[in-house]
mmCIF file of the C-alpha atoms, coordinates in Angstrom:
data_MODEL
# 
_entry.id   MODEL 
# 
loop_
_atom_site.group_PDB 
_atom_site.id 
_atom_site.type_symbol 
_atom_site.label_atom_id 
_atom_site.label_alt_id 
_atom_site.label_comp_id 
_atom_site.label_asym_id 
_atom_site.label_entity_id 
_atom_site.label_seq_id 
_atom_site.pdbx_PDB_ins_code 
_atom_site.Cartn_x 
_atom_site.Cartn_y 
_atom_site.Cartn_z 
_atom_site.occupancy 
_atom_site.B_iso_or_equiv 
_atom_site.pdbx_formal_charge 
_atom_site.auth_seq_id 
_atom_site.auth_comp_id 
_atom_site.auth_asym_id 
_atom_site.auth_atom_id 
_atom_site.pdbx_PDB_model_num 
ATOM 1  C CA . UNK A 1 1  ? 42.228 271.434 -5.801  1.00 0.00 ? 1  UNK A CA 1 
ATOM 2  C CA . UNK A 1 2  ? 41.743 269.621 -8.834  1.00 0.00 ? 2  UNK A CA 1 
ATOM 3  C CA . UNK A 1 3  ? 38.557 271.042 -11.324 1.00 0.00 ? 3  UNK A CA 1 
ATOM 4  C CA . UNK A 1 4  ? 36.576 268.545 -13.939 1.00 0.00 ? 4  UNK A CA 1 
ATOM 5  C CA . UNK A 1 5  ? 34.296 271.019 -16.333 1.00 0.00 ? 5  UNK A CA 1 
ATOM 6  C CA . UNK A 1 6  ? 30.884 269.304 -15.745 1.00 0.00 ? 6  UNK A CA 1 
ATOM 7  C CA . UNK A 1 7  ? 30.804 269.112 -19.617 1.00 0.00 ? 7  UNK A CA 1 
ATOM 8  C CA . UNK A 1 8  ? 33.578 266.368 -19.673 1.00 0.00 ? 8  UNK A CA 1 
ATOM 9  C CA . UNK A 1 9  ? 32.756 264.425 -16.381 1.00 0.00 ? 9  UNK A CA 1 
ATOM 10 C CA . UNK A 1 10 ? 30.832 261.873 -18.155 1.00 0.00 ? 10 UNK A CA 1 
ATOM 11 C CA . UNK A 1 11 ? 34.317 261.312 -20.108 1.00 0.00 ? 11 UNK A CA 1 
ATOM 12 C CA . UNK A 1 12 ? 36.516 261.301 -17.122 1.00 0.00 ? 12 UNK A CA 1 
ATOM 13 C CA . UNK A 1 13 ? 34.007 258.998 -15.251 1.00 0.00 ? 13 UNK A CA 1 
ATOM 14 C CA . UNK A 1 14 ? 34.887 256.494 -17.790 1.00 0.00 ? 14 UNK A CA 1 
ATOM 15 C CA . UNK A 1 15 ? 38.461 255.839 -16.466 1.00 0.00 ? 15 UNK A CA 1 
ATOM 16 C CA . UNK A 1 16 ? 39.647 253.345 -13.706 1.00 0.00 ? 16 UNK A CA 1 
ATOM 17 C CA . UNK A 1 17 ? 38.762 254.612 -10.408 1.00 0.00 ? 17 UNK A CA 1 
ATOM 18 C CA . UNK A 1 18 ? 43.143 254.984 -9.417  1.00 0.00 ? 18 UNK A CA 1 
ATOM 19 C CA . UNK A 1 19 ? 43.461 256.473 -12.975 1.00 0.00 ? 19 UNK A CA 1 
ATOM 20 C CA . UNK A 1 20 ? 40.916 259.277 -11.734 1.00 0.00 ? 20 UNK A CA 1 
ATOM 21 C CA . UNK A 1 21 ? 43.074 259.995 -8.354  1.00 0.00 ? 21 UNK A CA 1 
ATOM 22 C CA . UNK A 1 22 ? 45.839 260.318 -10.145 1.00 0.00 ? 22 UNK A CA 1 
ATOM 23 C CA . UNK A 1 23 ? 44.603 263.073 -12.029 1.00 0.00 ? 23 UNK A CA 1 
ATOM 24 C CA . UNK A 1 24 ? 42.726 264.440 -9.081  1.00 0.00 ? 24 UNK A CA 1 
ATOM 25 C CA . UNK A 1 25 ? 46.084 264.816 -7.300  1.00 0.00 ? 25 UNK A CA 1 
ATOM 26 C CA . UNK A 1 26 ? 47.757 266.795 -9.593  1.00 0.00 ? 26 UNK A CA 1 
ATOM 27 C CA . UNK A 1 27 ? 45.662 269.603 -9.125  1.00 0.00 ? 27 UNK A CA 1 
ATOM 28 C CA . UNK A 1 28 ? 44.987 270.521 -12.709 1.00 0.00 ? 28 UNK A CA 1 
ATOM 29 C CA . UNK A 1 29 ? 42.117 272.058 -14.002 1.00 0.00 ? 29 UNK A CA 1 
ATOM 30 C CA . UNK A 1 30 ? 40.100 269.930 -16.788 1.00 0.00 ? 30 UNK A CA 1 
ATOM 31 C CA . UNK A 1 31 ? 38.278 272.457 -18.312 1.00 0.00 ? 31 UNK A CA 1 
ATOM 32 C CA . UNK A 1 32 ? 38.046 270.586 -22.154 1.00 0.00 ? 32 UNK A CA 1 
ATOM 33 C CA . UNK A 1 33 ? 38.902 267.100 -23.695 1.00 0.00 ? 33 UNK A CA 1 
ATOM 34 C CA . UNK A 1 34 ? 42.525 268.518 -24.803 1.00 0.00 ? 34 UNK A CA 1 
ATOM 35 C CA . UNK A 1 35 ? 43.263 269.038 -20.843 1.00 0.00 ? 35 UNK A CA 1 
ATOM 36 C CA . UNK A 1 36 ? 42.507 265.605 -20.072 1.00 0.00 ? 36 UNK A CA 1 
ATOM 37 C CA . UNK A 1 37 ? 44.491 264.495 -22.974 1.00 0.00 ? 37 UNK A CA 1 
ATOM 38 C CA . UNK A 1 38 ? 47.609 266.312 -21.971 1.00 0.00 ? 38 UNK A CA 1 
ATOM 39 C CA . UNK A 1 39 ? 47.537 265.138 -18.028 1.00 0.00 ? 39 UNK A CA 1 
ATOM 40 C CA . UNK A 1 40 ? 46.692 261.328 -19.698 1.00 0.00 ? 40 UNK A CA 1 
ATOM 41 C CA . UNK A 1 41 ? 50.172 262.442 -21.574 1.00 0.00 ? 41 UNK A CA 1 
ATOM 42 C CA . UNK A 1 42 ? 52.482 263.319 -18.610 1.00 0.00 ? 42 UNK A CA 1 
ATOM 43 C CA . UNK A 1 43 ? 51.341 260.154 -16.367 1.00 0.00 ? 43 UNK A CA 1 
ATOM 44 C CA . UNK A 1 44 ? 52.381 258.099 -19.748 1.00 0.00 ? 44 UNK A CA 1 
ATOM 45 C CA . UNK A 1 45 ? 55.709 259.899 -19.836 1.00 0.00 ? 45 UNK A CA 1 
ATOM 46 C CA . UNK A 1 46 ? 56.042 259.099 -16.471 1.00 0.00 ? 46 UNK A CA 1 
ATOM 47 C CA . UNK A 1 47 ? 55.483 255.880 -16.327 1.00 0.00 ? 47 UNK A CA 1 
ATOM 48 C CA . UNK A 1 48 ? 57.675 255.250 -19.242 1.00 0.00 ? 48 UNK A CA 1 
ATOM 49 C CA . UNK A 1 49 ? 60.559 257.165 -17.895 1.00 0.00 ? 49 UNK A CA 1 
ATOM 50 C CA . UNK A 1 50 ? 60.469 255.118 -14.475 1.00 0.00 ? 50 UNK A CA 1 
ATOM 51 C CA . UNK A 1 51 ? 63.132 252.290 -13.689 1.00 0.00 ? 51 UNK A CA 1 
# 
């Protein structure tokens, strides 16, 4: 299960609603602005390295 620090919810409110699953699904843990960053990263990376 996915964590959002209540600190940086109003940031990760912010982005689209399927951007927010996304992240939700991974199960990370968003505990500061540099998490978010890095799981923003690997869906980019992803995206890029897909056919």
């Amino acid at each position: 299960m996915s964590y959002v620090n209540p600190a940086l919810r109003p940031k990760f409110e912010t982005l689209p609603i399927d951007l927010k699953n996304e992240i939700l699904a991974r199960d990370v843990t968003l505990s500061n602005l540099n998490d978010l960053i890095h799981v923003l990263q690997e869906i980019v990376d992803e995206a890029e390295a897909a056919p």
